[in-house]
mmCIF file of C-alpha atoms in Angstrom:
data_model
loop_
_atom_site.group_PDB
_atom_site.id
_atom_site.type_symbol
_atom_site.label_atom_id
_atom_site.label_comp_id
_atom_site.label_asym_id
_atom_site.label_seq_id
_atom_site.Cartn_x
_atom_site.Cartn_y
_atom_site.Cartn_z
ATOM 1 C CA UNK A 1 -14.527 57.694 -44.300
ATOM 2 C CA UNK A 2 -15.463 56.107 -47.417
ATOM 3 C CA UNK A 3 -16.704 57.478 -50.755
ATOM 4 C CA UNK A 4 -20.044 55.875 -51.280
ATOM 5 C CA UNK A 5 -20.640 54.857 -55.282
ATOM 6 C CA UNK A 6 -22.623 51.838 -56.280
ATOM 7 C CA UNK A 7 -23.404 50.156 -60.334
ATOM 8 C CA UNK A 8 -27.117 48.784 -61.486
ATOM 9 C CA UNK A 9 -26.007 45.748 -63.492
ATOM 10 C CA UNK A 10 -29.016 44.596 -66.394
ATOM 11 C CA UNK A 11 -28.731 41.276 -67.602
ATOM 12 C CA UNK A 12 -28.775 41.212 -71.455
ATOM 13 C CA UNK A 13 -28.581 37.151 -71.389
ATOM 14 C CA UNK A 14 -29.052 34.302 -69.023
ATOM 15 C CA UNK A 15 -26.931 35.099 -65.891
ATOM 16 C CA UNK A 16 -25.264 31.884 -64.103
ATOM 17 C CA UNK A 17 -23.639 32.858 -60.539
ATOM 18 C CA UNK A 18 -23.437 29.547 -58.615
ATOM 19 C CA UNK A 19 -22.396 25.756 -58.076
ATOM 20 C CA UNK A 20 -20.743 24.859 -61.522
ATOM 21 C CA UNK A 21 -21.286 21.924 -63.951
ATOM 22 C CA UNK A 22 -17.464 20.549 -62.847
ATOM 23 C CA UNK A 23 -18.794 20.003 -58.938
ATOM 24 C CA UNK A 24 -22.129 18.954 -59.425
ATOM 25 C CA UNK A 25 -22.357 16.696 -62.505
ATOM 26 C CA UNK A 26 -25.812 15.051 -62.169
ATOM 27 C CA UNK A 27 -27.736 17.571 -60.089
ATOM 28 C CA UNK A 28 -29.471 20.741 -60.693
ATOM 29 C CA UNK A 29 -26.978 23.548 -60.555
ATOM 30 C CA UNK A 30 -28.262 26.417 -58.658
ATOM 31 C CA UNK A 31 -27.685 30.079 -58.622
ATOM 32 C CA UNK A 32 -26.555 31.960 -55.178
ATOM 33 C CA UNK A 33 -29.606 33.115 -53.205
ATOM 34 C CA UNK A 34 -29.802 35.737 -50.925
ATOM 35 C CA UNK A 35 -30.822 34.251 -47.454
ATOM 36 C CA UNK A 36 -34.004 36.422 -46.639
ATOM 37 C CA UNK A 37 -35.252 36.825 -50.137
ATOM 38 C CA UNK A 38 -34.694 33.551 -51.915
ATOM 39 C CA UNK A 39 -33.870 35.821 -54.641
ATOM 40 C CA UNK A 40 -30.215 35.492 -56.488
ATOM 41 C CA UNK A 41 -27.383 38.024 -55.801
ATOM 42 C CA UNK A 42 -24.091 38.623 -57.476
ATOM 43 C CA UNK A 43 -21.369 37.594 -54.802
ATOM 44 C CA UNK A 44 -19.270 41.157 -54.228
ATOM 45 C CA UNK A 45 -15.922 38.704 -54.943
ATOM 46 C CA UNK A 46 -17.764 37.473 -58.474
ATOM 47 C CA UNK A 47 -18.104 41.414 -58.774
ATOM 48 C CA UNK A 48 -14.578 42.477 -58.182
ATOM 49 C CA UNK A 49 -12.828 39.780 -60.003
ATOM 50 C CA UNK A 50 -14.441 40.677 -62.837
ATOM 51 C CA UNK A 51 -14.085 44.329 -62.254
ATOM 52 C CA UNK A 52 -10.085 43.559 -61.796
ATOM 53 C CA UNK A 53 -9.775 41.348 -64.778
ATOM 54 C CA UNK A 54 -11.202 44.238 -67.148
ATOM 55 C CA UNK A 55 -8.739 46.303 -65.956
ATOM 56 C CA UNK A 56 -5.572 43.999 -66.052
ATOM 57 C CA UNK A 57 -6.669 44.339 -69.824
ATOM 58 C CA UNK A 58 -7.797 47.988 -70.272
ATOM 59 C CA UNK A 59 -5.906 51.332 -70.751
ATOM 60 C CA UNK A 60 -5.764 51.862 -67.346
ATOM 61 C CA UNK A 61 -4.268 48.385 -66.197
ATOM 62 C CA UNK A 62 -0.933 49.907 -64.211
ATOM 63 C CA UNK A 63 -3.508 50.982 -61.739
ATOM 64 C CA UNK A 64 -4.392 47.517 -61.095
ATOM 65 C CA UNK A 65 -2.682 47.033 -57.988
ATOM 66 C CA UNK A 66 -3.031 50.647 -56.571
ATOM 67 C CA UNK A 67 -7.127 49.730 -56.515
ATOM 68 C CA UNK A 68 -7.381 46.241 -56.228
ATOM 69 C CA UNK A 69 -4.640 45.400 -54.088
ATOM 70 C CA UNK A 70 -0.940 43.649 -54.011
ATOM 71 C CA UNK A 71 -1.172 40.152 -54.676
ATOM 72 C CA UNK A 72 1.400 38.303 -52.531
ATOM 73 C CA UNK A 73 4.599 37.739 -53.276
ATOM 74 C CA UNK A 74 7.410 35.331 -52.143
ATOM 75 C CA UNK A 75 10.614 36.304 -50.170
ATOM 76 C CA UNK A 76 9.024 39.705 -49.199
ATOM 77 C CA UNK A 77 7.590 40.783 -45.283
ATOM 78 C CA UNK A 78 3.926 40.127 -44.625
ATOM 79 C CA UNK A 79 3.971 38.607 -48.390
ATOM 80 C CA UNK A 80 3.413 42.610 -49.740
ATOM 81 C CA UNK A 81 0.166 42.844 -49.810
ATOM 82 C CA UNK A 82 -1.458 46.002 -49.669
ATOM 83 C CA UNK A 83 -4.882 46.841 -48.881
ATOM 84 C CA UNK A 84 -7.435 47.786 -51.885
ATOM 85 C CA UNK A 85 -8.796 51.045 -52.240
ATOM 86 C CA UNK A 86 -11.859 49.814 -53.829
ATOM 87 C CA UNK A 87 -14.745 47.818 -51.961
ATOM 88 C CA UNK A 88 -17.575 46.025 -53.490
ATOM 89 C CA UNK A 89 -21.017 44.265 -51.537
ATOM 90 C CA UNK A 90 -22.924 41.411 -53.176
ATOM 91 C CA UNK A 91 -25.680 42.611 -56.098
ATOM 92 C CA UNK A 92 -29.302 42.534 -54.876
ATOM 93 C CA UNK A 93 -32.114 42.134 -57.334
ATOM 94 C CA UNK A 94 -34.322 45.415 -57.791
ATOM 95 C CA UNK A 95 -36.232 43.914 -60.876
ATOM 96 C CA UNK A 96 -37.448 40.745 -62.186
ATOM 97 C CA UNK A 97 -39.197 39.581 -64.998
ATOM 98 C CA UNK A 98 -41.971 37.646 -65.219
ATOM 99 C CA UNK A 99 -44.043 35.876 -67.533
ATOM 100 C CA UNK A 100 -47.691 36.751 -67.657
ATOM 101 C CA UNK A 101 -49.758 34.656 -69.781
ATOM 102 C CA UNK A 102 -51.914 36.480 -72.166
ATOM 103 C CA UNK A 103 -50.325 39.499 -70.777
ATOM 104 C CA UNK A 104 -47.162 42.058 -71.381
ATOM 105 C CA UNK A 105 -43.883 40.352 -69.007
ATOM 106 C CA UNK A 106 -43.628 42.056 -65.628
ATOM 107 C CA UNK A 107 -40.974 43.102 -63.292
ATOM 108 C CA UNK A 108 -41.858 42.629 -60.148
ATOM 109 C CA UNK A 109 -40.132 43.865 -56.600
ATOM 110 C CA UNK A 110 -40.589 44.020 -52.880
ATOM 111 C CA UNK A 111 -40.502 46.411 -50.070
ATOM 112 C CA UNK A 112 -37.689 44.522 -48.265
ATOM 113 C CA UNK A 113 -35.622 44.641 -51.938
ATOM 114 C CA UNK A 114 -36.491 47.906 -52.564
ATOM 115 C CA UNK A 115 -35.963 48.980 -49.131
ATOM 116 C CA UNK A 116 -31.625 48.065 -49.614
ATOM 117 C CA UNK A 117 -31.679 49.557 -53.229
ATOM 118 C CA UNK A 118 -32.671 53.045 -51.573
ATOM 119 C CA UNK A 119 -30.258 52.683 -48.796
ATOM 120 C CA UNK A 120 -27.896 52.416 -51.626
ATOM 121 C CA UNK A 121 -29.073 55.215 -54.171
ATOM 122 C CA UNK A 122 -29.866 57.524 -50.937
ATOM 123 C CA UNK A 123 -33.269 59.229 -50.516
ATOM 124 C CA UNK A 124 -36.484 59.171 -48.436
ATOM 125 C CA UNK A 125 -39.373 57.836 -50.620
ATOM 126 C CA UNK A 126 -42.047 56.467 -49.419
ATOM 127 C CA UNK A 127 -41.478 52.650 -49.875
ATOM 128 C CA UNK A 128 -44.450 51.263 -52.472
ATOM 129 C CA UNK A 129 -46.783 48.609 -50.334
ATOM 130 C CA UNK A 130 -47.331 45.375 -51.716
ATOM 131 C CA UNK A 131 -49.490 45.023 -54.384
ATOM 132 C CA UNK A 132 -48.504 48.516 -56.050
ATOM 133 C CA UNK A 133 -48.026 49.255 -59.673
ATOM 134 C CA UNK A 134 -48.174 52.133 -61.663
ATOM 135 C CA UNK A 135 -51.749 53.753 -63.219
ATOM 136 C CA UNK A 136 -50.388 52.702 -66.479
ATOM 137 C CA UNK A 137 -49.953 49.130 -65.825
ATOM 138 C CA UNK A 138 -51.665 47.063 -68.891
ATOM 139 C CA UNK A 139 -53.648 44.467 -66.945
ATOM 140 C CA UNK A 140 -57.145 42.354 -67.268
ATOM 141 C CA UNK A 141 -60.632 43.681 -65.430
ATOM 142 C CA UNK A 142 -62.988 42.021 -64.642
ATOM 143 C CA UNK A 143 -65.928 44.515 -63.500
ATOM 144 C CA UNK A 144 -68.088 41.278 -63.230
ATOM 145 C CA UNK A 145 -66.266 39.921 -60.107
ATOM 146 C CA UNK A 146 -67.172 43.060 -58.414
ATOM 147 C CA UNK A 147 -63.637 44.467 -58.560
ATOM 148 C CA UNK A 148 -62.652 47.134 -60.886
ATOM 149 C CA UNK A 149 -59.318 46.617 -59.645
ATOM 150 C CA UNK A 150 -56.697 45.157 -62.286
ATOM 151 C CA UNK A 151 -55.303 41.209 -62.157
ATOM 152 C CA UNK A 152 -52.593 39.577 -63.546
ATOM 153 C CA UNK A 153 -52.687 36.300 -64.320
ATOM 154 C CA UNK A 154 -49.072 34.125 -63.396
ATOM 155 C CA UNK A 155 -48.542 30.563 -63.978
ATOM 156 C CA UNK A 156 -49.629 29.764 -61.031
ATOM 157 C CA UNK A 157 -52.228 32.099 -59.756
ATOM 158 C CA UNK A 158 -53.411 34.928 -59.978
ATOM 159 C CA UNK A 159 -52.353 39.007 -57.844
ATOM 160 C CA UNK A 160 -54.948 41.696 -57.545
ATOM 161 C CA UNK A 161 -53.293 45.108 -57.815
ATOM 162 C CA UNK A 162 -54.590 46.657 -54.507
ATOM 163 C CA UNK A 163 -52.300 50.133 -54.598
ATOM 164 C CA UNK A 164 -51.441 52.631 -57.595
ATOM 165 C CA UNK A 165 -48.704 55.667 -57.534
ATOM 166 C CA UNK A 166 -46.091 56.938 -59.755
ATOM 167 C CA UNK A 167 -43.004 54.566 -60.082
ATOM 168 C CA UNK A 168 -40.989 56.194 -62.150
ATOM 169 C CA UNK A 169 -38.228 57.184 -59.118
ATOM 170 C CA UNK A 170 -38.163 52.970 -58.748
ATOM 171 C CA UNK A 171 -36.432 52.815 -62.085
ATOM 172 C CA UNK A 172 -32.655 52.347 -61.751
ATOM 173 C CA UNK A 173 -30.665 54.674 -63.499
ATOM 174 C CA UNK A 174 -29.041 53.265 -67.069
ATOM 175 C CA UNK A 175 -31.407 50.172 -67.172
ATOM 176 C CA UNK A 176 -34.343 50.175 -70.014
ATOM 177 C CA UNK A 177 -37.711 49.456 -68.030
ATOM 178 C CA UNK A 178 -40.414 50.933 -68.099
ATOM 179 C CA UNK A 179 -42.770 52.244 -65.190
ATOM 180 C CA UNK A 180 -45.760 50.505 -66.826
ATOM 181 C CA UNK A 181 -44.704 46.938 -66.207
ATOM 182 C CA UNK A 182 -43.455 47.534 -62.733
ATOM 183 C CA UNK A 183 -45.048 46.007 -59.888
ATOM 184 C CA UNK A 184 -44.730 45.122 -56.389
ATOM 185 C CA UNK A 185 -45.125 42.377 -54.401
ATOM 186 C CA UNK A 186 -45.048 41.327 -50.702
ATOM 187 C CA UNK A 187 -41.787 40.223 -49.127
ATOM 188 C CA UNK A 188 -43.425 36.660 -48.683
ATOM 189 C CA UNK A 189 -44.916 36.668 -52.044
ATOM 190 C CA UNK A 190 -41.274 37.344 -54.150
ATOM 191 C CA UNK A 191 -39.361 34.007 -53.594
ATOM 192 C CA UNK A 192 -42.343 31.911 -55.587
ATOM 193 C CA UNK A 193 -42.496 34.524 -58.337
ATOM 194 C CA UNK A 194 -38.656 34.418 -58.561
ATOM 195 C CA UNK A 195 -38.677 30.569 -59.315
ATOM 196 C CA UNK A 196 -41.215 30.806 -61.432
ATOM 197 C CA UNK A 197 -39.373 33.427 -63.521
ATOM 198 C CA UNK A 198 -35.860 31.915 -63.467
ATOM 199 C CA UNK A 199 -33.886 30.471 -66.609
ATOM 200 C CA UNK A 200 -33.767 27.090 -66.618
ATOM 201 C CA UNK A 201 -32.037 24.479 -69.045
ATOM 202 C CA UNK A 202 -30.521 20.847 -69.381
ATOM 203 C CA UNK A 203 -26.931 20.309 -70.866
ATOM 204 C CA UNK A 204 -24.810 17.638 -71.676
ATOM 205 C CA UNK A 205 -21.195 16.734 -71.991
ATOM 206 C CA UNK A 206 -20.530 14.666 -75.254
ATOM 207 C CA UNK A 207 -17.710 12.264 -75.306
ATOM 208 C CA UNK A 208 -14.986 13.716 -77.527
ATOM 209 C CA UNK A 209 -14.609 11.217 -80.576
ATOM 210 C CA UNK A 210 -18.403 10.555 -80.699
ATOM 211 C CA UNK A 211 -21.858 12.316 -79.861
ATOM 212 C CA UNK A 212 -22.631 10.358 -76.984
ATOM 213 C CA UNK A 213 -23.213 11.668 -73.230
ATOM 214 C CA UNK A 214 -20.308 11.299 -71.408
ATOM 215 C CA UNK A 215 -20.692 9.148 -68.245
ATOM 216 C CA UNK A 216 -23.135 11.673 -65.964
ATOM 217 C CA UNK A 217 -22.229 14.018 -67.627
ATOM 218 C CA UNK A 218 -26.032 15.085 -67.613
ATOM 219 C CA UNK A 219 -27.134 18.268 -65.540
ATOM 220 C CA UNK A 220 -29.291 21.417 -65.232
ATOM 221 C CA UNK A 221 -28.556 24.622 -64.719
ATOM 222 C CA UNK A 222 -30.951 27.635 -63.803
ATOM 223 C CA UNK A 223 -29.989 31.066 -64.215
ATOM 224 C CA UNK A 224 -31.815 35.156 -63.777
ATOM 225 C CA UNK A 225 -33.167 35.777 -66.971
ATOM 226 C CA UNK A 226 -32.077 38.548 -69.586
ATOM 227 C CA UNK A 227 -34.014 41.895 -68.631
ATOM 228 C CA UNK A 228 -32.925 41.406 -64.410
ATOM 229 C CA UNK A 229 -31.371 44.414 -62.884
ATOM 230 C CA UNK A 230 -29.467 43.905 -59.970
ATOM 231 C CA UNK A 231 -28.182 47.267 -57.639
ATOM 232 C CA UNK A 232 -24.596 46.569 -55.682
ATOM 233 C CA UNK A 233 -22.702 49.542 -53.057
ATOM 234 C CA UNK A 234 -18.734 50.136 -53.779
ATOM 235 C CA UNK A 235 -16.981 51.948 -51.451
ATOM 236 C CA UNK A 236 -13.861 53.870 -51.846
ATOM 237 C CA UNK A 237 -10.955 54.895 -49.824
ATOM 238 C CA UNK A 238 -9.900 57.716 -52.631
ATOM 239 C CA UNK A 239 -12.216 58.603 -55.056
ATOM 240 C CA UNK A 240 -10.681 58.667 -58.936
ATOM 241 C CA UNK A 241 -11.475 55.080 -59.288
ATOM 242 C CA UNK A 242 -12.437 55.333 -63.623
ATOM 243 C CA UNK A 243 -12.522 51.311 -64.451
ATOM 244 C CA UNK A 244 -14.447 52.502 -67.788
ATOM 245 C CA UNK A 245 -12.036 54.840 -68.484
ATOM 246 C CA UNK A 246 -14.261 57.672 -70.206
ATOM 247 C CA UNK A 247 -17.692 56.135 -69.756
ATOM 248 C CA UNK A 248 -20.232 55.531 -67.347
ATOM 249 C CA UNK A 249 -21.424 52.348 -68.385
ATOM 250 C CA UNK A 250 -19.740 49.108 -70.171
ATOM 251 C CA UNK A 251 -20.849 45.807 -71.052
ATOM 252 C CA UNK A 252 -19.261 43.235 -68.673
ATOM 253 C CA UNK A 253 -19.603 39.307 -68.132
ATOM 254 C CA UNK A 254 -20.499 37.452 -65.165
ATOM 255 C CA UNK A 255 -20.849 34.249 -63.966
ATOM 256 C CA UNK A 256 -19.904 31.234 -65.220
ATOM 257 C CA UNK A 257 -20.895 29.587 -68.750
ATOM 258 C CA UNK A 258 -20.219 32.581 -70.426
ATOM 259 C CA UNK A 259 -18.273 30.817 -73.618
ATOM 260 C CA UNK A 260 -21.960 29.747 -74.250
ATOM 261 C CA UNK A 261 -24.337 32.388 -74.620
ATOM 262 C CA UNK A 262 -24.434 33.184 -70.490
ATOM 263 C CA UNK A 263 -23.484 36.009 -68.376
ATOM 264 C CA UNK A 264 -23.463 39.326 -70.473
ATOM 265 C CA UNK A 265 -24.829 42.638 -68.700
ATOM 266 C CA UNK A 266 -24.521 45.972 -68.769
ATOM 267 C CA UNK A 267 -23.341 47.787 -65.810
ATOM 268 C CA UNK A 268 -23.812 51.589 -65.355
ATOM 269 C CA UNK A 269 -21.635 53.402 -62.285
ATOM 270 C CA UNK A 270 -22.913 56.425 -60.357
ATOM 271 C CA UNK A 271 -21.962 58.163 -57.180
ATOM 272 C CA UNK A 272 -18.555 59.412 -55.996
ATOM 273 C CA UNK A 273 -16.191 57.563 -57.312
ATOM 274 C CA UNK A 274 -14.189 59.559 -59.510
#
């Protein structure tokens, strides 16, 4: 019987969880994708290292081994490792922005997303159908194409909002959006929206006694944009788990590239874990 917790992580910069600049000099570095989706996840082992780290350094690090687990050690039976008390899944997007020419950023969502973030947060809503936003969504009209019904404009097309109803129980708890830019898409519909929206930039490598590229040393990198929220489940075998110590929420890094301006969220922790 485990306790059932989970965090909603909220990107606050660029967030890089994938193939890194050392392996794949020369390509296009992607982010980890979830296999149904196309969208990017958080790997639950990217989750607990950091979640271990912080600890090894916080006030509460002599419980580092009690949650976390024994690391092996030499000379003793079975190595001495002991079993962790504390069990995280991979981070599933909930929200994503997206640009909107001429109009406010979107997030946008899908039933088969949403679908996993209530399985996590518990409860028996009604599960938005695609096309849904809120009445308050700020978006064009155009009564002459014999629609009253609102568009938004993308990059790359165009989505009539077919379905309005409150969304306010869709907003994950601790993370700043707001029910008027939220809006959901079909399943088959979120992958293209995804790439559209993602973070994308080119780096190089300079030699070190001149500014010159270093041999292929010239790649790309994409990351999920600042304003994401991801939801992930922990489970516990004893509740009293406090990695914040006397708050709920912290600001944490993921990912790599983080020296330069990538990975910082916040995370916010809810459930039974302590």
């Amino acid at each position: 019987m485990y306790h059932k917790a989970y965090g909603i992580i909220e990107t606050l910069a660029p967030l890089h969880v994938g193939a890194s600049a050392g392996e794949e000099m020369g390509n296009l570095n992607l982010i980890f994708r979830d296999q149904f989706t196309q969208t990017g996840i958080i790997p639950g082992s990217s989750i607990r290292g950091r979640f271990r780290a912080d600890m090894r350094s916080g006030a509460n690090k002599g419980d580092v081994n009690q949650w976390y687990g024994h690391e092996a050690v030499a000379g003793q039976s079975d190595g001495g490792t002991t079993e962790a008390l504390v069990k995280f899944e991979y981070a599933s997007l909930v929200w994503f922005p997206v640009f909107c020419p001429g109009q406010p950023v979107v997030w946008v969502s899908c039933p088969r997303l949403l679908k996993r973030y209530q399985m996590i947060i518990g409860g028996d809503a009604k599960i938005p159908q695609p096309y849904t936003a809120d009445n308050s969504l700020q978006a064009k009209q155009f009564s002459e194409q014999k629609t009253t019904r609102k568009i938004l404009f993308f990059n790359l097309g165009f989505m009539e909002i077919e379905h309005t109803q409150d969304m306010q129980s869709w907003i994950p708890q601790g993370s700043s959006l707001q029910k008027n830019s939220l809006v959901v898409v079909g399943d088959n519909d979120i992958a293209m929206l995804h790439d559209m929206g993602l973070y994308r930039q080119s780096r190089v490598k300079l030699q070190d006694d001149m500014k010159k590229v270093a041999g292929g040393a010239f790649f790309n990198v994409e990351a999920i944009p600042e304003g994401s929220v991801f939801i992930f489940p922990v489970g516990l075998k004893e509740i009293g788990w406090n990695p914040f110590v006397t708050e709920a929420e912290q600001e944490m890094y993921f990912g790599g590239l983080e020296s330069v301006g990538f990975g910082r969220c916040r995370v916010t922790l809810a459930g039974a874990y302590q």
